[in-house]
Amino acid sequence: MKQVLWLSISLMAASAGAATIDRLEPAFWWAGMKEPSLQLMVYGKGIQHSTVSLKYPGVRVTGIQKTANPNYLFIDLQLAADVQPGQFDLVFSQSGKEQSRYQYRLLPRRAGSAERQGFSQKDTIYLITPDRFVNGDPGNDSVAGLPDRLDRSNPGGRHGGDIAGMQQALPYLQQLGITQIWPQPLVENNSAAYSYHGYGATDLYKIDPRFGSNASYQAFVAAAKKHGIGVIQDIVVNHIGVDHWWVKDLPSNDWLNYGGSFQPTNHARTTVQDPYASDADKKAFVDGWFVDSMPDLNQRNPLLATYLIQNSVWWVEYADLSGIREDTYPYADKNFLTAWSKRLMTEYPNFNIVGEEWSANPQVVSYWQRGKQNPDGYVSYTPSMMDFPLYYALLGALTAPESWDAGWVKLYEALANDVLYPDPTNLVLFEGNHDTARLFSLLDNDVDLYRMALVYLFTSPRIPQLYYGTEILAQSPKQRDDGLVRSDFPGGWAGDDRNAFTGKGLTAQQQQAQQLVKRLANLRKNQQVLQQGKMKHFSPLDGVYSYARYNDKEQIWVFFNKNNSDSLLPQSRFAELMPAGAKATNLLTDQAVQLGSQLTVPARGTVLLHILLP
């Protein structure tokens, strides 16, 4: 059955004062979901005064919930385990007289939907700022009724990238070795300015028309799947945009934190788990707003909590997602986060969710990962988190001079923090994202350090994530500048002087970087030892850091040398794992290497060796 987002609403007025239905969300659902309950939010003038009835086998109304706003009504439905796909009328009546009806549909699920496989250590994630990637459909650059119109000269304006552009880029991404795409939020952001980033939602069930439509998003995910690429949706449960349709007529006085008045968050993220934190500081962190244009949602309201949970499930089922990236993770109510993550992972046991906890402290990040035994008893069901601690350690290792307590040793010691995580290999390690300066710029345009960073990213015991443009040495100011960090991808617009898809206008250095990423991403894609192998590393010595990923059949050895001269390493140092006299292949050059008593690591060099065990 074809899935259509907006179903027709049949309104049959019985009198001049009939209640109207302006919105009903979710607009449709699916038969056969594990969770039998479904709550519908109905919005329309005076709708609260209506009673609701329906006649359909396996569906019954179990309750009606109301708020102080007469324009909202919440309908609780119970769906039998054997309910069949089909349609039925929700009949709204007042004083025994029918006022209006809504034709609701239960759709059939895709085969194997509940068993879908989420992203994992087998994948490389490619983060895209859709507005800045590829403009596949210039016809939607500016849309009537949406005031933030095309202005490519403005770093903070709309540039025209869209879903059609991402779909056009699928062959390029497949060849690059990408297996998962994470676009920044695509839902409607109908604000007057600075709306391109997607984090100020004005409609949680609708794709922004400047990106495309719900149907085109669904088609994009299907096309990506044919290229062996899954799609991770960026979802925000902490806040909305100030122009969200709720804000004009709030469902209840406690729908937004601080009664809908701007109070900034203190960003004191440790208060969530700090046994000494004051209640005032905890409240300021969780309830405070990021900015006055992003009202903070109160997930302690059970009606809002259910709405947000169902919205996430709806997108997974509708778009056929392989993962969710949850923005500003710890800022939402933590008990809600437990319920939200539990519902998703119960509905989709093999799914994956990665949360954004922007902290360099591994104790803070590990608190949120599924399986962590927290001192305060907090339980999470979110399988993955963004590994900010290791990201910062990697940057520090590459940019600091070598000494007994700086340089490589920081990365070496950071990995020892894996004892804090219940599942460290399920963390997502990144070289940069839409909120950080570009990697190549942070490394002072040093191609040798860039190579080390990328090799570590793809060979570490993590899930690697690449930000679009990193493969062609995209640059930015070192200080945060969102508009310049999220620069237009060369070749994504007609008439571009440079084209990353064809190589036109790229420097030799950029082309070499692109080939390096292609080699490493495809290596990660095809080498099981990098996906699931064990890890053993050796303490840094004289500016050289080395480690191995290994299993019973093969080993991949990595050597980094930050020195300005070649380093000679005795093979005996690695004798506990490396076979004496083994034959190896340098995976960066495809050259055969005969291991002897010494191993040479070139000045400012990276060596990547593959050994097949007898």
Short mmCIF file of N, CA and C in Angstrom, two decimals, residues 196-309:
data_model
loop_
_atom_site.label_atom_id
_atom_site.label_comp_id
_atom_site.label_asym_id
_atom_site.label_seq_id
_atom_site.Cartn_x
_atom_site.Cartn_y
_atom_site.Cartn_z
N TYR A 196 18.55 27.42 7.95
CA TYR A 196 19.09 26.35 7.10
C TYR A 196 19.60 25.15 7.88
N HIS A 197 20.01 25.37 9.15
CA HIS A 197 20.67 24.30 9.92
C HIS A 197 19.71 23.21 10.36
N GLY A 198 18.42 23.53 10.51
CA GLY A 198 17.42 22.52 10.77
C GLY A 198 17.09 22.25 12.22
N TYR A 199 17.73 22.94 13.16
CA TYR A 199 17.55 22.62 14.57
C TYR A 199 16.47 23.45 15.27
N GLY A 200 15.70 24.21 14.51
CA GLY A 200 14.60 24.99 15.07
C GLY A 200 13.29 24.57 14.42
N ALA A 201 12.85 23.37 14.69
CA ALA A 201 11.70 22.79 14.00
C ALA A 201 10.42 23.59 14.21
N THR A 202 9.65 23.72 13.14
CA THR A 202 8.31 24.33 13.24
C THR A 202 7.22 23.33 12.90
N ASP A 203 7.58 22.15 12.46
CA ASP A 203 6.63 21.07 12.21
C ASP A 203 7.42 19.77 12.26
N LEU A 204 7.16 18.95 13.27
CA LEU A 204 7.95 17.74 13.50
C LEU A 204 7.56 16.57 12.60
N TYR A 205 6.49 16.72 11.84
CA TYR A 205 6.06 15.65 10.95
C TYR A 205 6.21 16.00 9.48
N LYS A 206 6.87 17.10 9.18
CA LYS A 206 6.91 17.56 7.80
C LYS A 206 8.33 17.92 7.38
N ILE A 207 8.77 17.38 6.25
CA ILE A 207 10.05 17.77 5.67
C ILE A 207 9.94 19.20 5.15
N ASP A 208 10.98 20.00 5.38
CA ASP A 208 10.99 21.38 4.90
C ASP A 208 10.91 21.40 3.38
N PRO A 209 9.95 22.14 2.80
CA PRO A 209 9.78 22.16 1.34
C PRO A 209 11.03 22.60 0.58
N ARG A 210 11.93 23.35 1.23
CA ARG A 210 13.15 23.76 0.54
C ARG A 210 14.14 22.61 0.43
N PHE A 211 13.90 21.56 1.19
CA PHE A 211 14.69 20.33 1.05
C PHE A 211 13.98 19.32 0.15
N GLY A 212 12.66 19.37 0.14
CA GLY A 212 11.89 18.40 -0.63
C GLY A 212 10.56 18.15 0.04
N SER A 213 10.16 16.91 0.12
CA SER A 213 8.88 16.54 0.70
C SER A 213 9.06 15.25 1.48
N ASN A 214 8.03 14.87 2.23
CA ASN A 214 8.10 13.60 2.93
C ASN A 214 8.30 12.46 1.94
N ALA A 215 7.61 12.53 0.82
CA ALA A 215 7.73 11.47 -0.18
C ALA A 215 9.13 11.43 -0.78
N SER A 216 9.73 12.59 -1.04
CA SER A 216 11.07 12.60 -1.63
C SER A 216 12.12 12.11 -0.62
N TYR A 217 11.88 12.39 0.65
CA TYR A 217 12.78 11.88 1.69
C TYR A 217 12.70 10.36 1.75
N GLN A 218 11.49 9.86 1.72
CA GLN A 218 11.29 8.41 1.73
C GLN A 218 11.96 7.77 0.51
N ALA A 219 11.83 8.42 -0.65
CA ALA A 219 12.46 7.90 -1.87
C ALA A 219 13.98 7.95 -1.78
N PHE A 220 14.51 9.00 -1.16
CA PHE A 220 15.96 9.13 -0.98
C PHE A 220 16.51 8.00 -0.13
N VAL A 221 15.83 7.68 0.97
CA VAL A 221 16.28 6.60 1.84
C VAL A 221 16.27 5.27 1.08
N ALA A 222 15.21 5.07 0.28
CA ALA A 222 15.13 3.84 -0.51
C ALA A 222 16.25 3.77 -1.54
N ALA A 223 16.56 4.90 -2.18
CA ALA A 223 17.64 4.94 -3.17
C ALA A 223 18.99 4.70 -2.50
N ALA A 224 19.18 5.29 -1.32
CA ALA A 224 20.43 5.09 -0.58
C ALA A 224 20.62 3.62 -0.24
N LYS A 225 19.53 2.97 0.15
CA LYS A 225 19.59 1.56 0.51
C LYS A 225 20.06 0.72 -0.67
N LYS A 226 19.64 1.08 -1.88
CA LYS A 226 20.06 0.36 -3.08
C LYS A 226 21.55 0.54 -3.35
N HIS A 227 22.12 1.61 -2.82
CA HIS A 227 23.57 1.84 -2.94
C HIS A 227 24.34 1.29 -1.74
N GLY A 228 23.66 0.52 -0.91
CA GLY A 228 24.32 -0.05 0.27
C GLY A 228 24.55 0.96 1.38
N ILE A 229 23.71 2.00 1.42
CA ILE A 229 23.89 3.09 2.38
C ILE A 229 22.62 3.25 3.21
N GLY A 230 22.76 3.27 4.52
CA GLY A 230 21.64 3.54 5.41
C GLY A 230 21.55 5.02 5.71
N VAL A 231 20.43 5.44 6.28
CA VAL A 231 20.22 6.85 6.63
C VAL A 231 19.90 6.96 8.12
N ILE A 232 20.63 7.85 8.77
CA ILE A 232 20.45 8.17 10.19
C ILE A 232 19.76 9.52 10.27
N GLN A 233 18.64 9.59 10.96
CA GLN A 233 17.92 10.87 11.05
C GLN A 233 18.34 11.63 12.29
N ASP A 234 18.59 12.92 12.10
CA ASP A 234 18.92 13.83 13.20
C ASP A 234 17.61 14.30 13.82
N ILE A 235 17.38 13.91 15.07
CA ILE A 235 16.12 14.21 15.76
C ILE A 235 16.42 15.05 17.00
N VAL A 236 15.55 16.01 17.26
CA VAL A 236 15.71 16.90 18.41
C VAL A 236 14.48 16.78 19.30
N VAL A 237 14.67 16.33 20.54
CA VAL A 237 13.56 16.26 21.49
C VAL A 237 13.68 17.32 22.57
N ASN A 238 14.79 18.06 22.59
CA ASN A 238 15.01 19.04 23.64
C ASN A 238 14.29 20.35 23.40
N HIS A 239 14.22 20.78 22.14
CA HIS A 239 13.67 22.10 21.86
C HIS A 239 13.03 22.13 20.47
N ILE A 240 12.33 23.22 20.20
CA ILE A 240 11.73 23.47 18.89
C ILE A 240 12.10 24.89 18.48
N GLY A 241 11.64 25.32 17.32
CA GLY A 241 11.82 26.69 16.89
C GLY A 241 10.73 27.58 17.44
N VAL A 242 11.04 28.84 17.61
CA VAL A 242 10.07 29.76 18.20
C VAL A 242 8.84 29.96 17.31
N ASP A 243 8.96 29.60 16.03
CA ASP A 243 7.82 29.73 15.12
C ASP A 243 7.07 28.41 14.91
N HIS A 244 7.33 27.42 15.75
CA HIS A 244 6.57 26.19 15.70
C HIS A 244 5.09 26.50 15.91
N TRP A 245 4.23 25.75 15.25
CA TRP A 245 2.80 26.06 15.33
C TRP A 245 2.24 25.93 16.75
N TRP A 246 2.91 25.13 17.61
CA TRP A 246 2.46 25.05 18.99
C TRP A 246 2.55 26.40 19.70
N VAL A 247 3.63 27.14 19.43
CA VAL A 247 3.92 28.34 20.21
C VAL A 247 2.81 29.38 20.10
N LYS A 248 2.14 29.40 18.97
CA LYS A 248 1.05 30.37 18.78
C LYS A 248 -0.18 30.04 19.61
N ASP A 249 -0.30 28.76 20.02
CA ASP A 249 -1.46 28.33 20.80
C ASP A 249 -1.06 27.08 21.58
N LEU A 250 -0.33 27.28 22.66
CA LEU A 250 0.27 26.17 23.40
C LEU A 250 -0.78 25.19 23.91
N PRO A 251 -0.50 23.90 23.82
CA PRO A 251 -1.44 22.90 24.33
C PRO A 251 -1.70 23.05 25.82
N SER A 252 -0.67 23.44 26.58
CA SER A 252 -0.84 23.63 28.01
C SER A 252 0.21 24.61 28.51
N ASN A 253 0.00 25.13 29.70
CA ASN A 253 0.93 26.13 30.24
C ASN A 253 2.30 25.56 30.57
N ASP A 254 2.38 24.24 30.73
CA ASP A 254 3.65 23.63 31.06
C ASP A 254 4.26 22.88 29.86
N TRP A 255 3.82 23.21 28.67
CA TRP A 255 4.35 22.55 27.46
C TRP A 255 5.82 22.96 27.22
N LEU A 256 6.12 24.22 27.54
CA LEU A 256 7.48 24.75 27.42
C LEU A 256 8.03 25.04 28.81
N ASN A 257 9.33 24.90 28.98
CA ASN A 257 9.94 25.20 30.27
C ASN A 257 9.94 26.69 30.55
N TYR A 258 9.91 27.01 31.83
CA TYR A 258 9.81 28.39 32.30
C TYR A 258 8.58 29.10 31.74
N GLY A 259 7.51 28.32 31.57
CA GLY A 259 6.25 28.91 31.13
C GLY A 259 6.31 29.57 29.78
N GLY A 260 7.29 29.20 28.97
CA GLY A 260 7.41 29.79 27.64
C GLY A 260 8.20 31.08 27.61
N SER A 261 8.81 31.44 28.73
CA SER A 261 9.65 32.65 28.79
C SER A 261 11.12 32.24 28.73
N PHE A 262 11.90 32.99 27.99
CA PHE A 262 13.30 32.66 27.79
C PHE A 262 14.11 32.76 29.07
N GLN A 263 14.73 31.66 29.43
CA GLN A 263 15.71 31.60 30.51
C GLN A 263 16.85 30.74 29.99
N PRO A 264 18.06 31.27 29.86
CA PRO A 264 19.15 30.51 29.25
C PRO A 264 19.61 29.35 30.10
N THR A 265 19.99 28.26 29.44
CA THR A 265 20.60 27.14 30.15
C THR A 265 21.98 27.55 30.65
N ASN A 266 22.40 26.93 31.73
CA ASN A 266 23.75 27.21 32.25
C ASN A 266 24.79 26.24 31.68
N HIS A 267 24.35 25.28 30.86
CA HIS A 267 25.23 24.29 30.22
C HIS A 267 26.03 23.48 31.25
N ALA A 268 25.53 23.42 32.48
CA ALA A 268 26.23 22.69 33.54
C ALA A 268 25.85 21.21 33.46
N ARG A 269 26.38 20.53 32.45
CA ARG A 269 25.97 19.16 32.13
C ARG A 269 26.28 18.15 33.25
N THR A 270 27.26 18.44 34.08
CA THR A 270 27.59 17.48 35.15
C THR A 270 26.54 17.45 36.25
N THR A 271 25.66 18.44 36.29
CA THR A 271 24.64 18.48 37.35
C THR A 271 23.71 17.28 37.27
N VAL A 272 23.56 16.70 36.08
CA VAL A 272 22.66 15.57 35.91
C VAL A 272 23.11 14.38 36.74
N GLN A 273 24.43 14.23 36.95
CA GLN A 273 24.94 13.06 37.68
C GLN A 273 25.76 13.43 38.91
N ASP A 274 25.94 14.72 39.15
CA ASP A 274 26.74 15.19 40.28
C ASP A 274 25.95 15.03 41.58
N PRO A 275 26.44 14.22 42.53
CA PRO A 275 25.69 14.02 43.78
C PRO A 275 25.65 15.26 44.66
N TYR A 276 26.47 16.26 44.34
CA TYR A 276 26.52 17.47 45.15
C TYR A 276 25.83 18.67 44.49
N ALA A 277 25.30 18.47 43.29
CA ALA A 277 24.73 19.59 42.54
C ALA A 277 23.46 20.12 43.20
N SER A 278 23.30 21.44 43.14
CA SER A 278 22.10 22.05 43.69
C SER A 278 20.93 21.84 42.76
N ASP A 279 19.73 21.83 43.31
CA ASP A 279 18.52 21.68 42.51
C ASP A 279 18.37 22.84 41.54
N ALA A 280 18.79 24.03 41.98
CA ALA A 280 18.68 25.20 41.11
C ALA A 280 19.55 25.06 39.87
N ASP A 281 20.75 24.53 40.06
CA ASP A 281 21.65 24.35 38.91
C ASP A 281 21.14 23.25 37.98
N LYS A 282 20.59 22.18 38.55
CA LYS A 282 20.02 21.11 37.72
C LYS A 282 18.89 21.66 36.86
N LYS A 283 18.01 22.43 37.49
CA LYS A 283 16.88 22.98 36.75
C LYS A 283 17.34 23.94 35.66
N ALA A 284 18.32 24.77 35.98
CA ALA A 284 18.81 25.73 34.98
C ALA A 284 19.40 25.01 33.77
N PHE A 285 20.06 23.88 34.02
CA PHE A 285 20.64 23.14 32.90
C PHE A 285 19.56 22.50 32.03
N VAL A 286 18.70 21.71 32.64
CA VAL A 286 17.73 20.92 31.87
C VAL A 286 16.60 21.80 31.32
N ASP A 287 16.12 22.75 32.11
CA ASP A 287 14.96 23.55 31.69
C ASP A 287 15.35 24.80 30.91
N GLY A 288 16.61 25.24 31.02
CA GLY A 288 17.01 26.45 30.33
C GLY A 288 17.03 26.30 28.82
N TRP A 289 16.85 27.40 28.13
CA TRP A 289 16.81 27.42 26.67
C TRP A 289 18.23 27.65 26.13
N PHE A 290 18.49 27.13 24.93
CA PHE A 290 19.76 27.43 24.27
C PHE A 290 19.81 28.90 23.90
N VAL A 291 18.83 29.34 23.16
CA VAL A 291 18.70 30.73 22.74
C VAL A 291 17.22 31.08 22.76
N ASP A 292 16.91 32.36 22.65
CA ASP A 292 15.50 32.74 22.74
C ASP A 292 14.68 32.29 21.54
N SER A 293 15.34 31.88 20.47
CA SER A 293 14.62 31.40 19.28
C SER A 293 14.36 29.89 19.32
N MET A 294 14.78 29.22 20.42
CA MET A 294 14.58 27.78 20.54
C MET A 294 13.93 27.45 21.88
N PRO A 295 12.62 27.54 21.97
CA PRO A 295 11.93 27.21 23.22
C PRO A 295 12.24 25.80 23.69
N ASP A 296 12.47 25.67 24.98
CA ASP A 296 12.86 24.39 25.56
C ASP A 296 11.62 23.60 25.95
N LEU A 297 11.54 22.36 25.49
CA LEU A 297 10.37 21.53 25.72
C LEU A 297 10.41 20.88 27.11
N ASN A 298 9.24 20.75 27.70
CA ASN A 298 9.12 20.13 29.01
C ASN A 298 8.67 18.68 28.83
N GLN A 299 9.63 17.78 28.74
CA GLN A 299 9.30 16.37 28.50
C GLN A 299 8.68 15.70 29.73
N ARG A 300 8.61 16.40 30.86
CA ARG A 300 7.93 15.84 32.02
C ARG A 300 6.42 15.85 31.85
N ASN A 301 5.92 16.65 30.91
CA ASN A 301 4.51 16.62 30.56
C ASN A 301 4.25 15.30 29.82
N PRO A 302 3.42 14.41 30.36
CA PRO A 302 3.25 13.08 29.76
C PRO A 302 2.67 13.11 28.35
N LEU A 303 1.84 14.09 28.04
CA LEU A 303 1.27 14.19 26.70
C LEU A 303 2.35 14.57 25.69
N LEU A 304 3.21 15.51 26.07
CA LEU A 304 4.31 15.90 25.19
C LEU A 304 5.31 14.76 25.05
N ALA A 305 5.59 14.07 26.16
CA ALA A 305 6.53 12.95 26.10
C ALA A 305 6.05 11.89 25.12
N THR A 306 4.79 11.54 25.20
CA THR A 306 4.24 10.54 24.28
C THR A 306 4.31 11.03 22.85
N TYR A 307 4.00 12.29 22.63
CA TYR A 307 4.07 12.86 21.28
C TYR A 307 5.47 12.71 20.70
N LEU A 308 6.48 13.08 21.49
CA LEU A 308 7.86 13.03 21.00
C LEU A 308 8.32 11.60 20.74
N ILE A 309 7.96 10.69 21.62
CA ILE A 309 8.34 9.29 21.45
C ILE A 309 7.70 8.74 20.18
#
